[in-house]
XYZ file of C-alpha atoms in Angstrom:
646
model
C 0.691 12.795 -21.932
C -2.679 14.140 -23.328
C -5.144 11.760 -25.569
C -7.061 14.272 -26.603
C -6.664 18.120 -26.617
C -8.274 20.707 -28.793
C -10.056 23.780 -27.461
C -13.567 24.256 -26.279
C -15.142 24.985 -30.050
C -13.451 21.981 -30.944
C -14.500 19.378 -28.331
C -17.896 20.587 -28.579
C -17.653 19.899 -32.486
C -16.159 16.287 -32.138
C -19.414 15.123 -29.741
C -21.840 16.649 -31.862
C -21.027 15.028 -34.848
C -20.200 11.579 -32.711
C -16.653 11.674 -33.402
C -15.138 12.265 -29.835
C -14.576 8.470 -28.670
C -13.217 7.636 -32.083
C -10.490 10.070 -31.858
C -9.636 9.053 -27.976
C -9.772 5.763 -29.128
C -7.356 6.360 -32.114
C -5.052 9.123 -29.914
C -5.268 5.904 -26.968
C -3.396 3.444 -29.727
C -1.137 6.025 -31.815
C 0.289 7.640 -28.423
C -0.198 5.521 -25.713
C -0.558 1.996 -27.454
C -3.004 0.742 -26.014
C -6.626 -0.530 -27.311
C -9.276 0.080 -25.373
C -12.948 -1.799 -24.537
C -16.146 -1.520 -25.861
C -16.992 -0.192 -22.195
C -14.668 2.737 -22.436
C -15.832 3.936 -25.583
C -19.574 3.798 -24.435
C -18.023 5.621 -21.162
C -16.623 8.678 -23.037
C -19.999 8.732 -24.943
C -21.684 8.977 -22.537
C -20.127 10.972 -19.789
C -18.605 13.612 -22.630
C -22.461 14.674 -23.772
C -22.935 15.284 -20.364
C -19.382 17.923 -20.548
C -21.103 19.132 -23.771
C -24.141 19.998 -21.931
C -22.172 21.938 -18.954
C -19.834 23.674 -21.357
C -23.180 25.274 -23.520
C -22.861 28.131 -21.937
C -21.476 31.663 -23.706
C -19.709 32.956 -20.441
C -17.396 30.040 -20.412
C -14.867 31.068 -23.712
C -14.594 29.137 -26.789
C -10.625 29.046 -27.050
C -10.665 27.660 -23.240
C -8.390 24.392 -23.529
C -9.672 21.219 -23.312
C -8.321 17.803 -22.050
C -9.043 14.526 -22.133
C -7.488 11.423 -20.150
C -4.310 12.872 -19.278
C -2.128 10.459 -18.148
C -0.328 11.532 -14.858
C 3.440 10.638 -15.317
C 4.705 7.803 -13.605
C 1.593 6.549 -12.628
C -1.028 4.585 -14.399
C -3.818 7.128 -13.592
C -5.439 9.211 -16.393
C -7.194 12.424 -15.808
C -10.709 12.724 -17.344
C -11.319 15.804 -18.255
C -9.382 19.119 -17.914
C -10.385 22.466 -18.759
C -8.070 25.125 -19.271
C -7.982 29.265 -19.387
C -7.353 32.415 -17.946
C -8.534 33.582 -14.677
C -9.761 37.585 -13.859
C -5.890 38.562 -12.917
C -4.700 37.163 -15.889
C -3.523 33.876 -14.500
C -3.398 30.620 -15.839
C -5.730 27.939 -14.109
C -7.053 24.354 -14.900
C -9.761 22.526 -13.763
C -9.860 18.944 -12.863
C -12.945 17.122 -13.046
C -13.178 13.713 -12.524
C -16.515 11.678 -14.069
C -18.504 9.413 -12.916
C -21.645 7.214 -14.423
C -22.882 6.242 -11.209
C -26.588 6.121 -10.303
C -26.628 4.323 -6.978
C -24.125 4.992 -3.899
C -24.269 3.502 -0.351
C -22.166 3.911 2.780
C -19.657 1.277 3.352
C -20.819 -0.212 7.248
C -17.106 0.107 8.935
C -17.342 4.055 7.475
C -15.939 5.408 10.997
C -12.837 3.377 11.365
C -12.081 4.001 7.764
C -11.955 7.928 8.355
C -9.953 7.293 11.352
C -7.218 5.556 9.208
C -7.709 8.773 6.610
C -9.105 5.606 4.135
C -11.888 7.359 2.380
C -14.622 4.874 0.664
C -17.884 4.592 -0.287
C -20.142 1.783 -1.558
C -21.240 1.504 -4.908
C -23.053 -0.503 -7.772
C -21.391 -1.424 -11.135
C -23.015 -4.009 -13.835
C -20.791 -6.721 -12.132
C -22.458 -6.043 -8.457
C -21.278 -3.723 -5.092
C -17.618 -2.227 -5.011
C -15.539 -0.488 -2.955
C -14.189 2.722 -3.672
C -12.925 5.545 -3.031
C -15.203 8.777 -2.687
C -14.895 11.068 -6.010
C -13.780 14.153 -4.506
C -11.031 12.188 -2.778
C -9.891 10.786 -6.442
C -10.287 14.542 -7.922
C -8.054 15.847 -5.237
C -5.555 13.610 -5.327
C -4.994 13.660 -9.263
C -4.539 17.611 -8.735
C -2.194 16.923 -5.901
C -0.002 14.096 -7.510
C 0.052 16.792 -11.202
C 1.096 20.032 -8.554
C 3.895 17.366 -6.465
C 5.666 16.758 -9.434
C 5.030 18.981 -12.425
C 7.584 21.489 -12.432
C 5.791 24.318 -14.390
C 2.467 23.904 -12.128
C 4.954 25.897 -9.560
C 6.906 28.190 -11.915
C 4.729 29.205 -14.552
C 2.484 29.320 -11.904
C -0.682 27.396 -13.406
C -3.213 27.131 -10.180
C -5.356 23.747 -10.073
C -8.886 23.044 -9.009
C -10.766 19.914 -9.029
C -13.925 18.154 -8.243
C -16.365 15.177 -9.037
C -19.169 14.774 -12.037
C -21.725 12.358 -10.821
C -24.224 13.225 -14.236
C -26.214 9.333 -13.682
C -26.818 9.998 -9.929
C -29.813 11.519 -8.461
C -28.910 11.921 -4.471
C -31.353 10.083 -1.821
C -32.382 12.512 0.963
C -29.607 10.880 3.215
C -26.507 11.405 0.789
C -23.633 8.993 1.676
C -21.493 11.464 -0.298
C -22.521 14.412 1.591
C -22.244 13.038 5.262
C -20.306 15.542 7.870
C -16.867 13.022 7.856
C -16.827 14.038 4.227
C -16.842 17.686 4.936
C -12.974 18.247 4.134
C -12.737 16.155 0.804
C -15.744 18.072 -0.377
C -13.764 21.237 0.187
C -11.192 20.304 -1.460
C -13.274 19.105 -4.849
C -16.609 19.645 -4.722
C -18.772 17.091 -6.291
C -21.370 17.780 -8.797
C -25.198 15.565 -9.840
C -27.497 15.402 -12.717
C -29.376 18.204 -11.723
C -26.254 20.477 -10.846
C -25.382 21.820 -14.369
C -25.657 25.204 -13.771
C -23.448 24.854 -10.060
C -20.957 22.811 -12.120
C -20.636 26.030 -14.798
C -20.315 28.519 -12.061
C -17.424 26.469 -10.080
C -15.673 26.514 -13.528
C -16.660 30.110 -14.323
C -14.683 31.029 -10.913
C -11.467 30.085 -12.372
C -11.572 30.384 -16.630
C -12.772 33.534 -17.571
C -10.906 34.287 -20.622
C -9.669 31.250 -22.966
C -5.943 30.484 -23.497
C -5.417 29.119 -26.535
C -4.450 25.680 -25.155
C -1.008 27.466 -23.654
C -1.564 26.300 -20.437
C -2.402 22.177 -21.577
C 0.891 22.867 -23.065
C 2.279 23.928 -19.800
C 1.137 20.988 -18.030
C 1.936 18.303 -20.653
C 5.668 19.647 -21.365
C 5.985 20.264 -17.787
C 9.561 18.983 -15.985
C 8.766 15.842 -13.515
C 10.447 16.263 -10.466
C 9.297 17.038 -6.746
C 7.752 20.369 -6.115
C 9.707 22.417 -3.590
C 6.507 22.623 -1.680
C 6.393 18.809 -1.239
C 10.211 18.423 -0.423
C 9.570 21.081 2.638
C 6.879 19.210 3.678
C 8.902 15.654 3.679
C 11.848 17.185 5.385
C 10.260 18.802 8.521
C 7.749 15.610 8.714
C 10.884 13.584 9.206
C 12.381 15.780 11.529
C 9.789 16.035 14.153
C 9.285 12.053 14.299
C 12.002 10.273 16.338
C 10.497 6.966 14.856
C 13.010 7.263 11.241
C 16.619 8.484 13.003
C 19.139 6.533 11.848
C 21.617 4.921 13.715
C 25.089 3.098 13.086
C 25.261 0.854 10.107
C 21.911 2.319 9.291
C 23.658 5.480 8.761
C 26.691 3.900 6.681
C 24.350 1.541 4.835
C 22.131 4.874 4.165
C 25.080 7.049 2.717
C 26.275 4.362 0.627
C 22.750 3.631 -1.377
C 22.571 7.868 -1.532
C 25.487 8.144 -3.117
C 24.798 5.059 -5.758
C 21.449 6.818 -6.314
C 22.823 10.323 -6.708
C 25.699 8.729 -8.965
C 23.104 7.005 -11.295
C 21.135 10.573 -11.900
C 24.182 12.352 -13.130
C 25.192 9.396 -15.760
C 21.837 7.574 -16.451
C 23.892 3.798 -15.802
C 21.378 1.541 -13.992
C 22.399 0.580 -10.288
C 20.902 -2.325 -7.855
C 21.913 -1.989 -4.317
C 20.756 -5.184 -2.285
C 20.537 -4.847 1.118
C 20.191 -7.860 3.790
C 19.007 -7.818 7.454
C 16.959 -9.909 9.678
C 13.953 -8.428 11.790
C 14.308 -5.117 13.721
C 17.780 -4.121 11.871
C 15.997 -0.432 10.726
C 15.347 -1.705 7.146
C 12.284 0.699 6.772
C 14.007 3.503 8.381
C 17.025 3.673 6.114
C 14.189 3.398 3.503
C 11.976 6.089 4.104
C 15.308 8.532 5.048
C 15.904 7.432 1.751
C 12.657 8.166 0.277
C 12.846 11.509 1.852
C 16.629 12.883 0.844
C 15.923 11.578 -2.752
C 12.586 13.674 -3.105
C 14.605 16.622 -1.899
C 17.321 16.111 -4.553
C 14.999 16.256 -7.237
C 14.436 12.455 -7.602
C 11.352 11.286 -9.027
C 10.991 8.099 -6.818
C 8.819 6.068 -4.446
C 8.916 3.743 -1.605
C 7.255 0.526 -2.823
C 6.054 -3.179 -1.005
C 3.921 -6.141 -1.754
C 1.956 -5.381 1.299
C -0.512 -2.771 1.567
C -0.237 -2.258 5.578
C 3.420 -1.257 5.626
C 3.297 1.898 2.881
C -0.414 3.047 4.462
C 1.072 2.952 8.023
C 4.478 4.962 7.073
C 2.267 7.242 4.927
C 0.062 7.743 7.425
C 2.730 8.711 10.020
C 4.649 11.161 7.688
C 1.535 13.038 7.218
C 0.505 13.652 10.797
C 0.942 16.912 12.613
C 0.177 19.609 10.376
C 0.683 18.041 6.951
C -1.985 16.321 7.300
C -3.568 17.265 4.166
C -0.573 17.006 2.233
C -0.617 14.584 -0.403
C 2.271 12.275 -0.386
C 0.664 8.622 -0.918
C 1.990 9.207 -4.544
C 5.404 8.218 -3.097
C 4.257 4.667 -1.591
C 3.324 2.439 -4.227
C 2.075 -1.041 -4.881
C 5.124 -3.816 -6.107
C 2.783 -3.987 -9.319
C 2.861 -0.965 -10.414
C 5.527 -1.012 -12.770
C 3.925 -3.488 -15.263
C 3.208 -0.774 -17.839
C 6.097 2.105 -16.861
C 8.431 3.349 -19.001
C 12.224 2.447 -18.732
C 13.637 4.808 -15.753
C 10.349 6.867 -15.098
C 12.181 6.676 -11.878
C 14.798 8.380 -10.508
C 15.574 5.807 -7.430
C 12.450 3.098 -6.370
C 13.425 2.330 -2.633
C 11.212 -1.725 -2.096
C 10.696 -2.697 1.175
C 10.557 -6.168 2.031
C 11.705 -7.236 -1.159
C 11.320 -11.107 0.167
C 7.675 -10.381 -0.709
C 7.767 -9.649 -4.366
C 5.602 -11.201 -6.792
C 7.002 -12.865 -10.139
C 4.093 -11.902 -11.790
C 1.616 -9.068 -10.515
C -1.864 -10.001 -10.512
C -4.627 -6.750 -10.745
C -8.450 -8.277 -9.716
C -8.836 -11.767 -11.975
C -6.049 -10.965 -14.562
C -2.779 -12.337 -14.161
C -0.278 -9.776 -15.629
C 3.512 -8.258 -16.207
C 5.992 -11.091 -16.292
C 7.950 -10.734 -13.330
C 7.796 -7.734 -10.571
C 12.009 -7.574 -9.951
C 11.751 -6.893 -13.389
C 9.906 -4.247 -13.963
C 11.006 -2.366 -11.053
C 14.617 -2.440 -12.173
C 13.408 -1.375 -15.528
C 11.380 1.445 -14.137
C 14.478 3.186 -12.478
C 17.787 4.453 -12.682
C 18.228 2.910 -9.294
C 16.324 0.614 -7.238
C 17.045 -0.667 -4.140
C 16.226 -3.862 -2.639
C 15.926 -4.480 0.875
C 15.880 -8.303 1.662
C 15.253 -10.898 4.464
C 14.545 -14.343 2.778
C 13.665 -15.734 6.042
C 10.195 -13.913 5.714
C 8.973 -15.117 3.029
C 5.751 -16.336 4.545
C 3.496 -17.147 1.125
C 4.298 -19.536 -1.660
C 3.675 -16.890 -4.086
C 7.009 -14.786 -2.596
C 9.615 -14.848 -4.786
C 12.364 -12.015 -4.263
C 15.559 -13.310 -2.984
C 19.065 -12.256 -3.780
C 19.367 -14.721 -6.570
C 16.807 -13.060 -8.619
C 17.596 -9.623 -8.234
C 21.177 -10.349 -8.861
C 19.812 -12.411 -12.454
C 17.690 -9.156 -13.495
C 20.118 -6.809 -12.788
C 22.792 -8.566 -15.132
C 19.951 -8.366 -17.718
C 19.816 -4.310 -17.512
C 23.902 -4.793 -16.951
C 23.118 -2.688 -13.953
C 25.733 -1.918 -11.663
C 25.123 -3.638 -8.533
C 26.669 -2.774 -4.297
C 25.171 -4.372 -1.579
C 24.848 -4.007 2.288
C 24.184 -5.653 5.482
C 22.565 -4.582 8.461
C 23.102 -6.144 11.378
C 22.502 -3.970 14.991
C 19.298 -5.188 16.434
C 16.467 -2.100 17.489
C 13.439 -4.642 17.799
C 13.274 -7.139 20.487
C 15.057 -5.230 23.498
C 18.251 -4.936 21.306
C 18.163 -8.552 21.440
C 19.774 -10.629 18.757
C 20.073 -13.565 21.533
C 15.675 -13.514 21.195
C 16.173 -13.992 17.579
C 18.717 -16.727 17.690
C 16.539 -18.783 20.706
C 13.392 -18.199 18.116
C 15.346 -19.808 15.097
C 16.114 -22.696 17.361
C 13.020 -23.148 18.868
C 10.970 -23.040 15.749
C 13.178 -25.878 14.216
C 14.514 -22.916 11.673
C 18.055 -23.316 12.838
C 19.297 -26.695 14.293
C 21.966 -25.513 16.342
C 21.920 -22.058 18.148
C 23.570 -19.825 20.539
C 21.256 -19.419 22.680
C 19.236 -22.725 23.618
C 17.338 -20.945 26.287
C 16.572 -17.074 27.269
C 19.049 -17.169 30.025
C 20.243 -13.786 30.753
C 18.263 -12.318 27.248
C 16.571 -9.100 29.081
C 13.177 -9.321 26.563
C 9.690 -10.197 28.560
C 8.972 -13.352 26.890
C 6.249 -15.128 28.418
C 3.441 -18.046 27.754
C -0.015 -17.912 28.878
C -2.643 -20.933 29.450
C -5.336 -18.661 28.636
C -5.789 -16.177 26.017
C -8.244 -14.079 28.002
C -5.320 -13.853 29.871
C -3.266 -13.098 26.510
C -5.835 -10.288 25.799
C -5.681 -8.594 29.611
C -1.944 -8.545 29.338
C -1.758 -6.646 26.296
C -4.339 -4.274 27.001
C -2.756 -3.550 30.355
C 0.447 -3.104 27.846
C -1.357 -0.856 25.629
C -2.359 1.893 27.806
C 0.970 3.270 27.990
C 1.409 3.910 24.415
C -1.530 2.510 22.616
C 1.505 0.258 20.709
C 0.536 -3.324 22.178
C -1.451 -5.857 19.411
C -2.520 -9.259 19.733
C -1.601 -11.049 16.555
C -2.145 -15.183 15.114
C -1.785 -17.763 12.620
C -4.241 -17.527 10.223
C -5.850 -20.639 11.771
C -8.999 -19.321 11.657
C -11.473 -18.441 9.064
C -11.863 -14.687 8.350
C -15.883 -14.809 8.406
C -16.709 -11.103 9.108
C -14.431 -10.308 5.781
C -18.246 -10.322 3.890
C -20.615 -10.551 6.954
C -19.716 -7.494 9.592
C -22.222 -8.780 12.046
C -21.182 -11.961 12.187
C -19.893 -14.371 15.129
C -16.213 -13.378 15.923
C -14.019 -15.023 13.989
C -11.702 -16.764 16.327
C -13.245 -18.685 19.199
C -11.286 -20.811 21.356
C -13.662 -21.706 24.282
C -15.082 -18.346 25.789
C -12.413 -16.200 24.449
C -13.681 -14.750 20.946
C -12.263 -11.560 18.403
C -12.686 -10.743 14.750
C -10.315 -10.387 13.043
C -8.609 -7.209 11.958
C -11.283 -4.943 10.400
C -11.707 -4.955 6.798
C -10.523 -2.129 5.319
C -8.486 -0.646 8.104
C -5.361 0.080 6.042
C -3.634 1.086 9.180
C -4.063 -1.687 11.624
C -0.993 -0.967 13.635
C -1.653 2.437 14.483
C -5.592 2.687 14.499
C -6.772 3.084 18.103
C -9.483 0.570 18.014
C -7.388 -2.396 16.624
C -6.731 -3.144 20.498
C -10.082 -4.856 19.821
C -8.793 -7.021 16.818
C -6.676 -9.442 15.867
C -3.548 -9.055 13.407
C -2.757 -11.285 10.925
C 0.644 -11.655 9.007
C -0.947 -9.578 6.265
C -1.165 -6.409 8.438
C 1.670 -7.050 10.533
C 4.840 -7.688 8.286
C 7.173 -4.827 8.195
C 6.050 -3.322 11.355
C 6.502 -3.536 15.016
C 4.441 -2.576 18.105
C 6.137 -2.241 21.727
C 4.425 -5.336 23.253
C 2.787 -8.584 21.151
C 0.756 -10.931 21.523
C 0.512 -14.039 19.658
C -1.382 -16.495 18.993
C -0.219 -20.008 18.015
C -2.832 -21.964 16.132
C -2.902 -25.997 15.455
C -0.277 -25.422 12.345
C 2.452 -25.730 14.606
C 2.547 -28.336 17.011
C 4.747 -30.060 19.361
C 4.954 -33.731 18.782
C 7.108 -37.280 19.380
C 10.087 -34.722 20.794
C 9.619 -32.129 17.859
C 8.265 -29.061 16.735
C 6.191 -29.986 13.819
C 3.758 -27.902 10.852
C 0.473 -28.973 10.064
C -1.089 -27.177 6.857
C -3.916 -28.662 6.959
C -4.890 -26.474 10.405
C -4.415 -23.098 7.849
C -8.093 -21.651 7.751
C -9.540 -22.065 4.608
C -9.613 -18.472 3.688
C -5.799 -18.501 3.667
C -4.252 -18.040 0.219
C -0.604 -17.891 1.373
C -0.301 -21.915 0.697
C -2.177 -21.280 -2.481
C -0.699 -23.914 -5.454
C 0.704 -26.014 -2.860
C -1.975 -28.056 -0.994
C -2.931 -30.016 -4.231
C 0.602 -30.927 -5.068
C 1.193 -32.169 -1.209
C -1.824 -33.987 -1.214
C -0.127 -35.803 -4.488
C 2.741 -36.428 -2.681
C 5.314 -33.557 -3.909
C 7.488 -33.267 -1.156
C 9.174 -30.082 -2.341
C 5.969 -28.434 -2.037
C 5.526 -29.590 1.323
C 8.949 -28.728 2.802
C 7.868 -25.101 0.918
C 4.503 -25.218 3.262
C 6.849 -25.991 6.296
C 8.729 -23.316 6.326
C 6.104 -20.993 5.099
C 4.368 -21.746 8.546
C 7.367 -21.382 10.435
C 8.520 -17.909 8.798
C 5.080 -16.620 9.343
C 5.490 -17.420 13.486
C 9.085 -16.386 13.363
C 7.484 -13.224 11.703
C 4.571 -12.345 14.387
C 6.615 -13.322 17.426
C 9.582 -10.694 16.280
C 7.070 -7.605 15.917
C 7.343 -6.346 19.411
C 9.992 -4.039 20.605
C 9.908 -4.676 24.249
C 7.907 -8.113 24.727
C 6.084 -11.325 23.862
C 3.380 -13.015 25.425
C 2.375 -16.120 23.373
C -0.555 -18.658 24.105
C -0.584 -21.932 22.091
C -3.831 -23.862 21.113
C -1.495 -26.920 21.279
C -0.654 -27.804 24.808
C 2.516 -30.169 24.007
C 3.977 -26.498 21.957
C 3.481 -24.665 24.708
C 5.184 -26.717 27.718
C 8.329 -26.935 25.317
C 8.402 -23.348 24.935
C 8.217 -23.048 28.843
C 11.367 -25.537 29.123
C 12.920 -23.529 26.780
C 12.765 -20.416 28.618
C 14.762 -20.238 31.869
C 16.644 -23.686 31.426
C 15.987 -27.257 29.894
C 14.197 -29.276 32.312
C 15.252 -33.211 33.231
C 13.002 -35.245 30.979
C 12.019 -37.493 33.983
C 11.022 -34.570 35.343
C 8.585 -33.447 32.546
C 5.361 -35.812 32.564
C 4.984 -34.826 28.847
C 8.171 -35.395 28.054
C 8.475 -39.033 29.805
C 5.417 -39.737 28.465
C 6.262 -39.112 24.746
C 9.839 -40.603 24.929
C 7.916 -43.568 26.368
C-alpha cells in the first residue's frame, strides 16, 4: 500500500512549502492506522529535502511518479522512496532507493565469517549508541527482490526495478567500510550514494526514467496480484531437486500429501485449516516442511516457513540458495514467529512453523513487549497454518506452543483442524532404541525399553577429557565438515561484547568461545569446528557426529540423575521468570526448570546422525552413563556406586 504518492511536481511542492511529513503522517493514520513518532517525522524532513535536492534537475520529468513508504505486502517493511517513469524503449521502470541519516559507519570485527554465512552487516552509530545492521545496498536489494518475488504485474506488465542506498549525512573516511572488496556484489546490485554524490545519484536515476508516466506504473505496483513470481517458483523447484538433504520418505511422504491437500483445499474456499503435526527428534519434521514450503510457492501460495529460532530458517535458507541461485532472494519465505503481530487476516496463503514447541505467547521486538499471543496471530495470518510439534523440546520457560493451545486458537477462528504423526527415525543411526535409552537415562521417562545400548548400532561414547572430546570430532569432521561440539549453557558467553576476550569455556587446559556472534549459520559455517554450539544454534538441526558437553546442571547424585539451575551461566535467559519464584519456594517453577535442563540435553545429545561422544564436568554423571552403556554393572562392583548406597 502507498502512504504517499503524487508525481514529481507535486512532491517537490509538498517539501517546499513544509507540508510533506504532515501528509505521510496523516496518509500513515487514515490508511495504515498507525501514528507515528516525533523521530519519524523529523526523519522524512530531513531525508526528503535531501530527495528534493537530487530531483532539481530538468532532465529528470516532472510527471515521473513518486512514492513514499510503500509498504511491501505481507511484510512489515516499508519502502522509502520510489520513483517512477518511462525508460528510452518505452518501458516502465521504478527506482528503489532506500535512505539513510547516517554520518558515522564502522566495520563490524567478525566481518569475514559474517560474509561466509552470506550475513551482511556493518557497524553503525544512532543517538542511543553502536548497532548492528545490515549494509544499505543489501536492504535496497532485497526490498526490490521481495516487490519482483511476489508482485504479479512486476512480471507481466513488465515494470523493471532498480535500487540502491542514500547515505545524504555521511561523508566517507578514506578506508570506507561500505566500499570494502567483500561488498563488491551488494554494491552491484544497489549502488549506494553520499552527501557529495548528488549529481551520481541523478544520473543512476536518469538511466532508467527518461520520460514521466503519469503515476501508471505506482499504480501497477500497488494494485499488483501477490503471489510467487514464476521466476522464483523455478528457482525453488530445481534448488530442491539437486539437494538430497529434503527427499521425503514414508510417513513423511503421507504426512506431506495430507497437509498439501488441506492447504490446497483452504485456497479454493477461504475456510481456515490447522494441521498439527507430532514427532520426536530426527522424524523429517523440517523436510516435510520445506517440501512444503516449496510445492505451495509453486501453486501460487503466498506463504512462508516460520520458527522462534533464528539458526534453523538462516541454515535452510542458506542451503536452498547454494549452487547457482545463490543470488536469488528467497529469505522472504523464512520468517521470524513474531512477525504476524501486525498482519492482516489470511495475508497468507499456508504459514508452514517449525518447531512449534518454541513459540512465544507474546512476541517481544528489542525492549517492547508486544502482540498478545504468537499461535494467534499466525492462525490469523493464514488460510492454513501448520504446526509441527515436539513438546519434549521445549527447552526455555518462555516456550509455550503445545497441542493444547493450538487446538484452543484454532476453535477461536472455527478453523478446521487434521493432524499427523511422524514416527520413522532418520537421526541417530535410524535408532529409536538411542532415543528411548536417552529418555531413561535423563530421568525423562521412568521406565524404558531399552535400559542399556545393547545391540543399538549408534557410536555412543564418553570421554574423561574434552581435549579428547575436541580431537574426536575434528577427526569426525574431516569427512564431511558435519561434526560440532555442542554444551549446556554452563558457561558465561563473555566474547558476546568483548571479541578478544579469554575463551569462554575453560575447564582446566581445554578452552573455546563460544559460537561466534553473529554467525547465523553455525551448523554449516566451516570455521564453527572451532566453536562451541549452544541450544540456541543447534535446535532443529543435526550434524553427522556430536559432541557434547555436560555442564554442572545435571549431575549424578545419592543413586539419581539430578538438575541444578543454579550451575546455568548467568547470561542464560532460558530460566528467565523462574529463578526468583524457586528461590521463594514455588515448586511448580522448579519442576518447570527441571525439565527445561533435561529437554535442553535430551536436545543436544539427539543432533547427530551417526554418533555421540559426550564428556561430563560431573564425574558421578559420567560413570552412570558408562554403566548404562553395554550392561548395568553389580553395585559392589562400582566403587561409586557402593560408596553412595553406603
Amino acid at each position: 500500500m502507498l502512504v504517499y504518492e503524487g508525481d514529481k511536481q507535486q512532491f517537490l511542492s509538498d517539501v517546499q512549502d513544509n507540508s510533506i511529513d504532515q501528509k505521510i503522517e496523516m496518509n500513515m493514520w487514515s490508511r495504515l492506522h498507525k501514528r507515528v513518532s516525533q523521530s519519524e517525522e523529523q526523519s522524512w524532513r530531513n531525508s526528503l529535502n535531501y530527495m528534493q535536492n537530487v530531483l532539481l534537475d530538468s532532465e529528470i520529468p516532472n510527471s515521473s511518479g513518486v512514492a513514499i513508504e510503500f509498504g511491501i505486502p505481507n511484510t512489515n517493511k516499508r519502502v522509502d522512496f520510489i520513483l517512477t517513469g518511462l525508460d528510452r524503449a518505452n518501458q516502465h521502470n521504478a527506482v528503489i532507493v532506500e535512505l539513510k541519516q547516517w554520518s558515522k559507519v564502522e566495520p563490524v570485527p567478525y566481518i569475514d565469517q559474517l560474509l561466509e554465512a552470506e550475513i551482511i552487516d556493518v557497524q553503525t552509530r544512532f543517538s542511543h549508541g553502536q548497532q548492528v545492521v545490515h549494509h544499505p545496498s543489501y536492504q535496497a536489494w532485497s526490498y526490490r527482490s521481495l516487490i519482483s518475488n511476489f508482485n504479479a504485474n512486476v512480471h507481466e506488465i513488465p515494470i523493471h526495478l532498480e535500487s540502491c542506498a542514500y547515505l545524504h549525512n555521511y561523508v566517507p573516511p578514506k578506508d570506507d567500510p561500505l566500499k570494502q572488496h567483500y561488498f563488491q556484489s551488494l554494491l552491484e546490485e544497489a549502488p549506494v550514494f553520499y552527501r557529495s554524490d548528488v549529481k551520481k545519484l541523478r544520473e543512476f536515476i536518469k538511466k532508467y526514467i527518461h520520460t514521466g508516466d503519469a503515476k501508471q506504473t505506482l499504480y501497477y505496483i500497488d494494485n499488483g496480484e501477490i503471489r510467487p513470481s514464476k521466476s522464483l517458483q523455478d528457482s525453488l523447484t530445481a534448488m530442491l531437486r539437486g539437494n538430497q538433504e529434503f527427499i521425503l520418505i514414508d510417513e513423511q511422504k503421507i504426512v506431506y500429501e495430507q497437509i498439501l491437500s488441506f492447504a490446497r483445499r483452504s485456497k479454493e474456499d477461504g475456510k481456515k485449516r490447522v494441521f498439527i503435526v507430532q514427532g520426536g527428534p530426527g522424524t523429517g519434521k523440517t523436510v516435510v516442511a520445506i517440501n512444503l514450503l516449496v510445492q505451495l510457492i509453486n501453486d501460487d501460495q503466498v506463504c512462508a516457513y516460520v520458527t522462534k529460532n533464528s539458526a534453523p530458517r538462516n541454515v535452510f535458507d542458506a542451503k536452498l540458495r547454494s549452487g547457482a541461485f545463490k543470488r536469488k532472494n528467497i529469505s522472504s519465505l523464512f520468517k521470524s514467529s513474531s512477525a504476524f503481530i501486525e498482519a492482516d487476516a489470511n495475508n497468507f496463503g499456508t504459514l508452514i512453523v517449525d518447531e512449534a514447541h518454541r513459540l512465544n505467547k507474546r512476541s517481544q521486538l528489542g525492549p517492547r513487549i508486544t502482540g498478545e499471543d504468537q499461535i494467534k496471530e499466525i492462525i490469523n495470518a493464514s488460510r492454513c497454518s501448520v504446526f509441527f510439534i515436539d513438546e519434549d523440546q521445549k527447552v526455555t520457560a518462555q516456550d509455550y506452543g503445545d497441542r493444547e493451545q493450538i487446538l484452543y486458537w484454532a476453535s477461536y477462528f472455527n478453523a478446521e483442524v487434521q493432524e499427523g504423526m511422524l514416527l520413522s527415525q532418520f537421526r541417530c543411526n535410524g535408532s529409536d532404541g538411542y532415543l528411548s535409552w536417552l529418555d531413561g537415562v535423563l530421568g525423562i521417562q521412568e521406565e524404558t525399553a531399552n535400559p542399556t545400548l545393547e545391540g543399538i548400532d549408534y557410536d555412543f561414547q564418553i570421554v574423561d577429557d574434552p581435549n579428547e572430546l575436541r580431537r574426536l570430532i575434528e577427526e569426525r569432521n574431516k569427512a564431511d565438515d558435519k561434526a560440532r561440539i555442542v554444551a549446556g549453557y554452563c558457561w558465561d558467553w563473555v566474547s558476546k561484547n568483548d571479541a578478544q576476550s579469554v575463551p569462554d569455556i575453560t575447564i582446566d587446559d581445554f578452552s573455546m568461545y563460544w559460537n561466534l556472534r553473529g554467525d547465523g549459520t553455525y551448523a554449516i559455517t566451516k570455521e564453527s569446528i572451532n566453536q562451541v554450539g549452544c541450544i540456541h544454534t543447534t535446535q532443529g538441526l543435526e550434524f553427522s557426529y556430536v559432541g557434547v558437553i555436560i555442564g554442572n546442571d545435571l549431575r549424578y547424585e545419592k543413586g539419581k540423575v539430578i538438575t541444578d539451575y543454579t550451575k546455568r551461566a548467568k547470561t542464560d535467559q532460558s530460566l528467565k521468570g523462574l529463578k526468583g519464584r524457586i528461590k521463594k519456594g514455588d515448586q511448580e517453577a522448579m519442576k518447570t526448570a527441571d525439565i527445561i535442563i533435561r529437554n535442553t540435553y535430551r536436545t543436544l545429545l539427539s543432533r547427530g546422525m551417526k554418533g555421540c561422544y559426550v564428556y561430563c564436568t560431573d564425574a558421578g554423571l559420567a560413570q552412570f552413563l558408562k554403566t548404562r552403556i553395554a550392561g548395568y554393572v553389580d553395585e559392589e562392583e562400582s566403587p561409586l556406586l557402593a560408596a553412595e548406597k553406603e
